[in-house]
Each structure stands twice: as structure tokens, then as C-alpha cells.
Tab-separated table of C-alpha atoms in Angstrom:
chain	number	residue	atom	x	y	z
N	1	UNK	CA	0.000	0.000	0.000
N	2	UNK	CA	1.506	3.245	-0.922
N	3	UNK	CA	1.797	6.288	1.464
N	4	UNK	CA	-0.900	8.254	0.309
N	5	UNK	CA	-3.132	5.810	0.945
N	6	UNK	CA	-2.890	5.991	4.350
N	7	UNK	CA	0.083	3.894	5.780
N	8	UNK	CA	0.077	4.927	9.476
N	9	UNK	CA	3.712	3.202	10.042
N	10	UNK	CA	2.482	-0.065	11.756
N	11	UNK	CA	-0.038	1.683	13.876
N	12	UNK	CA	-3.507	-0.821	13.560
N	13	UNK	CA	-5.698	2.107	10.983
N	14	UNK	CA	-2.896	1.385	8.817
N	15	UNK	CA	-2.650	-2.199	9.289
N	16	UNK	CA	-6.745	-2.850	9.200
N	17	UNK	CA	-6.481	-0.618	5.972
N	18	UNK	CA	-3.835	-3.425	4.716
N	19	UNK	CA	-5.630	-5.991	5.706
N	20	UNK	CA	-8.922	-4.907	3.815
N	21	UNK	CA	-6.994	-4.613	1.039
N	22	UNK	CA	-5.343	-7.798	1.336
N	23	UNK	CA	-8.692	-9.331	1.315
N	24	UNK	CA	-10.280	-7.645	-1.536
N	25	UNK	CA	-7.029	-8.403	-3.500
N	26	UNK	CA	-7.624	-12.112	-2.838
N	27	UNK	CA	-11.522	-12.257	-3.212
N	28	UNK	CA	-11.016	-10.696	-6.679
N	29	UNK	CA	-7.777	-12.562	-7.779
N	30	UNK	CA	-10.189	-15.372	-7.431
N	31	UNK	CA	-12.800	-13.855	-8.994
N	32	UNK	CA	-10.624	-13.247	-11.863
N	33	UNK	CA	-9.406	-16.966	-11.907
N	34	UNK	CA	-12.829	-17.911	-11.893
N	35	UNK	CA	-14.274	-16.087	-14.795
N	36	UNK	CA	-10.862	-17.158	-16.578
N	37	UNK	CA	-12.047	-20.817	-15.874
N	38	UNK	CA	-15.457	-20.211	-16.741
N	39	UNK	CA	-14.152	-18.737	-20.226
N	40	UNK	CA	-11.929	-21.673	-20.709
N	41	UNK	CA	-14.453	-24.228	-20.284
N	42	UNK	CA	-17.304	-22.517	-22.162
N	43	UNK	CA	-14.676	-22.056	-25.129
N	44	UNK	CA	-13.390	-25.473	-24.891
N	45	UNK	CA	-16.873	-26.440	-24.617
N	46	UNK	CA	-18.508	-24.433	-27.706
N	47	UNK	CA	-15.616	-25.468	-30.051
N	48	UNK	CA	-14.427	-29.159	-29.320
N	49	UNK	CA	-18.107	-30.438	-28.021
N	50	UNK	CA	-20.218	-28.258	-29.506
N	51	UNK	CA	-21.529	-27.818	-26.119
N	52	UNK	CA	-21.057	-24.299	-24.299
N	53	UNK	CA	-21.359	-23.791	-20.726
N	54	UNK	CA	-24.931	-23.264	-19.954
N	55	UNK	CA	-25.526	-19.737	-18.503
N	56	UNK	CA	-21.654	-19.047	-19.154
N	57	UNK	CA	-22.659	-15.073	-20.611
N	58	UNK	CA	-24.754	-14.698	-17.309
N	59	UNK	CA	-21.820	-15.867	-15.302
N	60	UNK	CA	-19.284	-13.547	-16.586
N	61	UNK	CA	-21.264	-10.735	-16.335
N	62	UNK	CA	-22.144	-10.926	-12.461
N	63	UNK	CA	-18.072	-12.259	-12.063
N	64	UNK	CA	-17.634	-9.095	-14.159
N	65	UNK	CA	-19.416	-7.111	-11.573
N	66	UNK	CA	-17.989	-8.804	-8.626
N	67	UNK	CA	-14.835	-8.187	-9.888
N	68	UNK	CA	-14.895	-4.267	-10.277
N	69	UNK	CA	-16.909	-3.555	-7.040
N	70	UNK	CA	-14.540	-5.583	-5.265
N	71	UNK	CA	-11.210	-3.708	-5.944
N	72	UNK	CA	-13.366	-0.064	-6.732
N	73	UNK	CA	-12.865	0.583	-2.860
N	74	UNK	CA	-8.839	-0.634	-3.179
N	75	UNK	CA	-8.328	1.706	-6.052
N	76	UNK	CA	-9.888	4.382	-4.233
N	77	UNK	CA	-8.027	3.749	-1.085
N	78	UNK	CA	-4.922	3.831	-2.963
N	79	UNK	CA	-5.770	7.183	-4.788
N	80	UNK	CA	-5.362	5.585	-8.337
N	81	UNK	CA	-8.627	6.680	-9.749
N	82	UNK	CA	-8.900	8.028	-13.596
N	83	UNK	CA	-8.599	11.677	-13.750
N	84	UNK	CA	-8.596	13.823	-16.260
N	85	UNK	CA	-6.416	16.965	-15.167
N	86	UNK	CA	-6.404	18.921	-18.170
N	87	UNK	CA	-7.474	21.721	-17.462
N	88	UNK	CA	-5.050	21.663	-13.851
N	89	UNK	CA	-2.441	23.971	-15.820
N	90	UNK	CA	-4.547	27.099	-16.058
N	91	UNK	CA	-4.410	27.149	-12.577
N	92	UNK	CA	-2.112	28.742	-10.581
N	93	UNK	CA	-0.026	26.223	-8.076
N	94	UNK	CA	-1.271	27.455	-4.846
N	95	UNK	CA	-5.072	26.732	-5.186
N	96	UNK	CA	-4.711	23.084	-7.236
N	97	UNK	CA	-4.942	21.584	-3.636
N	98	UNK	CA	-8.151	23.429	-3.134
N	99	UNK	CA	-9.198	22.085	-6.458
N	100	UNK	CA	-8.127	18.989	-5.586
N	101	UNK	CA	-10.264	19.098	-2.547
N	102	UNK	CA	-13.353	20.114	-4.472
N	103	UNK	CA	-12.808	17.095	-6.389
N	104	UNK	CA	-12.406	14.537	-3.614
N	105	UNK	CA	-16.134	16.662	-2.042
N	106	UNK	CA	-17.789	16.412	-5.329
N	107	UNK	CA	-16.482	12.273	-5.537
N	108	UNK	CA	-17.928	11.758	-2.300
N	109	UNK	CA	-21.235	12.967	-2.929
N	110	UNK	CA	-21.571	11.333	-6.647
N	111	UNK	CA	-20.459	7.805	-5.010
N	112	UNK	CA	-22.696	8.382	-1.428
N	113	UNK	CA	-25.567	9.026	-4.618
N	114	UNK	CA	-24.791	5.961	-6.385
N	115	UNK	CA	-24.680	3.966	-2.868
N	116	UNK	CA	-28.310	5.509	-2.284
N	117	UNK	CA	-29.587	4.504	-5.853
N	118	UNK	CA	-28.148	1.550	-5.511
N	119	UNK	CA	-29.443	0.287	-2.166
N	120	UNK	CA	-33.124	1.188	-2.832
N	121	UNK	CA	-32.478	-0.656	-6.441
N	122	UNK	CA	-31.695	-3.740	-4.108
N	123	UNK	CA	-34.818	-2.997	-2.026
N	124	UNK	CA	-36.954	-2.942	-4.784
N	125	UNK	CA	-35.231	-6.074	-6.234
N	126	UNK	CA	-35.642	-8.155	-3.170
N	127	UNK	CA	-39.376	-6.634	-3.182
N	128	UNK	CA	-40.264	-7.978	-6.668
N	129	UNK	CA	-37.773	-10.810	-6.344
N	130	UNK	CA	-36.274	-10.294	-9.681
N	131	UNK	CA	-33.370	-12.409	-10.491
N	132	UNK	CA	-30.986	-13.609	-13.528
N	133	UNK	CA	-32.356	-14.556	-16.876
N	134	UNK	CA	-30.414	-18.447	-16.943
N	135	UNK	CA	-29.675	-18.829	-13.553
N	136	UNK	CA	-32.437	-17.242	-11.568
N	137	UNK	CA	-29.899	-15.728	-9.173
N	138	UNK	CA	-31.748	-12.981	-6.892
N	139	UNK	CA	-30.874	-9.362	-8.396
N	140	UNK	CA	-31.167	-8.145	-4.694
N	141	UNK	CA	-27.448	-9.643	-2.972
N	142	UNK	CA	-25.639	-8.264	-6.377
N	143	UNK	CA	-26.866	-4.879	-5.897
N	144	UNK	CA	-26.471	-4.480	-2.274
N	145	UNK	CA	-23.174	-5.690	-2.661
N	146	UNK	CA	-22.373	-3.107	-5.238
N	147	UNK	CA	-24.313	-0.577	-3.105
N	148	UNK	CA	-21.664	-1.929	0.255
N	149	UNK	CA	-18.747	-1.445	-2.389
N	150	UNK	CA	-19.621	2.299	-2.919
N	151	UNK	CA	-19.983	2.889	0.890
N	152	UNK	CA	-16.628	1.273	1.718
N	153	UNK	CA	-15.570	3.448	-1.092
N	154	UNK	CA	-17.342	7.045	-0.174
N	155	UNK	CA	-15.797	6.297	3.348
N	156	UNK	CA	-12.608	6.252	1.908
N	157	UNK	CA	-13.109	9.657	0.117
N	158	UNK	CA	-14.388	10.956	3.496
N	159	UNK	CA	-11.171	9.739	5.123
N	160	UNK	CA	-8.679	11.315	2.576
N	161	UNK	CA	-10.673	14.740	2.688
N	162	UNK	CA	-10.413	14.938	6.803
N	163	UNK	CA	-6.876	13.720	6.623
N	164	UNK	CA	-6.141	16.621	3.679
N	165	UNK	CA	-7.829	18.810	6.179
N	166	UNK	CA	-5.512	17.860	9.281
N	167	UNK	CA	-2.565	18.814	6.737
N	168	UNK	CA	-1.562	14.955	6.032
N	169	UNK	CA	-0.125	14.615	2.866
N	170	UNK	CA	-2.975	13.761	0.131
């Protein structure tokens, strides 16, 4: 875990932080190696049996899913998002921080709003009890999952702005 991301030295916020990430690292490494087997087989399947993997689309997509919500919060943690800083360079040095601020309070609210969206989607999933086209999977425990993955993530945010504002180095 790099600096920035919040490596107290030893001290246990630092090593919890580690520790989550460790985790999430695994759970999607397998992820990853799962989907890779599922491709395999459904390949090997279509092409030397002429038998795909049943549902093997419908698979992928929620290992798909599983897979980005479960390193979104390690990204974030890290501060390796996308950003686009064209525009940085027309600003003078000494307010980019405040800029950069600005950003990290306008991420926050845009993920806490996807959270939201996202947890009342799951509500009204488990409601209708909607689920997966092949596999009748319930829609609910994938979207509150992704709706827990933008929480751990807007926490984060919340984290790095308080620390900027204590004068730690973000």
C-alpha cells in the first residue's frame, strides 16, 4: 500500500487498511481466476463439443461485476482513480490543492448518490424478487453488494478529505 493511501507506520488504521486490502485483493484474484475458468471451459466447450457452458454469458457478467466492485474501494483507497487533469495547468499552483479538494467533495457525494440509488435498487429487487435470466440468481445480494462497495468506497473519500484537512499529505 503506498503512502498516500494511508500507511500509518504499523499503527492498527494502517494495518486494518492493509488488511482490507489484502482481502479484496484475494476475493477478486479469485474472482478473476474464476471467470478465466469459466471462459476456458465454455470455449473449450462451444468449439471441441459443440456444447457451451450453460448460462456461461450470465456468469461472466455478475463475475464481471464482482470483480470491479470488489477492488473499486482498493483503487480508491490507494488514490489511483482516472482523472482527467487537463485543465489543472490554467491554474495557478497554490489553489490546485483546493481544487483537488473540491474534487475529492464532489467524488464523495456522486459515489454516497450511487450507494443511495443503488441500495433502494436492491430494495426494490428483493421486493419484486427479480433475479438472472439463466440462472435465476436474486438481483437483490448483487446490488447491495455493489451498493456496500460504494460505501466502503465514499468512506474512503471521506477519510482522505479529513486527513487533507488535518494537513496529512494527500
Amino acid at each position: 500500500m503506498s503512502e498516500e493511501a494511508g500507511d500509518s507506520g504499523g499503527q492498527p488504521a494502517g494495518t486494518l487498511v492493509r488488511a482490507v486490502e489484502d482481502t479484496l485483493g484475494l476475493a477478486a484474484g479469485s474472482v478473476l481466476f474464476g471467470l478465466m475458468s469459466i471462459t476456458v471451459a465454455d470455449v473449450v466447450g462451444r468449439y471441441a463439443l459443440n456444447a457451451p457452458l450453460p448460462a456461461g454469458y450470465e456468469l461472466v457478467q455478475v463475475g464481471m461485476a464482482a470483480l470491479v466492485f470488489l477492488v473499486a474501494p482498493v483503487v480508491t483507497a490507494r488514490d489511483e482513480e482516472i482523472r482527467v487533469d487537463i485543465f489543472q495547468r490554467m491554474f495557478p499552483e497554490r489553489i490546485r490543492p483546493a481544487l483537488r479538494l473540491a474534487s475529492k467533495a464532489i467524488s464523495l457525494a456522486v459515489i454516497l448518490g450511487f450507494a443511495w440509488l443503488l441500495l433502494r435498487r436492491a430494495g426494490t429487487f428483493w421486493e419484486s424478487g427479480e433475479t438472472t435470466s439463466n440462472l435465476r440468481m436474486p438481483l437483490a445480494p448483487i446490488a447491495a453488494f455493489i451498493a456496500v462497495s460504494w460505501a466502503v468506497s465514499a468512506a474512503i473519500v471521506a477519510v482522505q478529505i479529513v486527513r487533507w484537512r488535518k494537513g496529512a499529505p494527500r
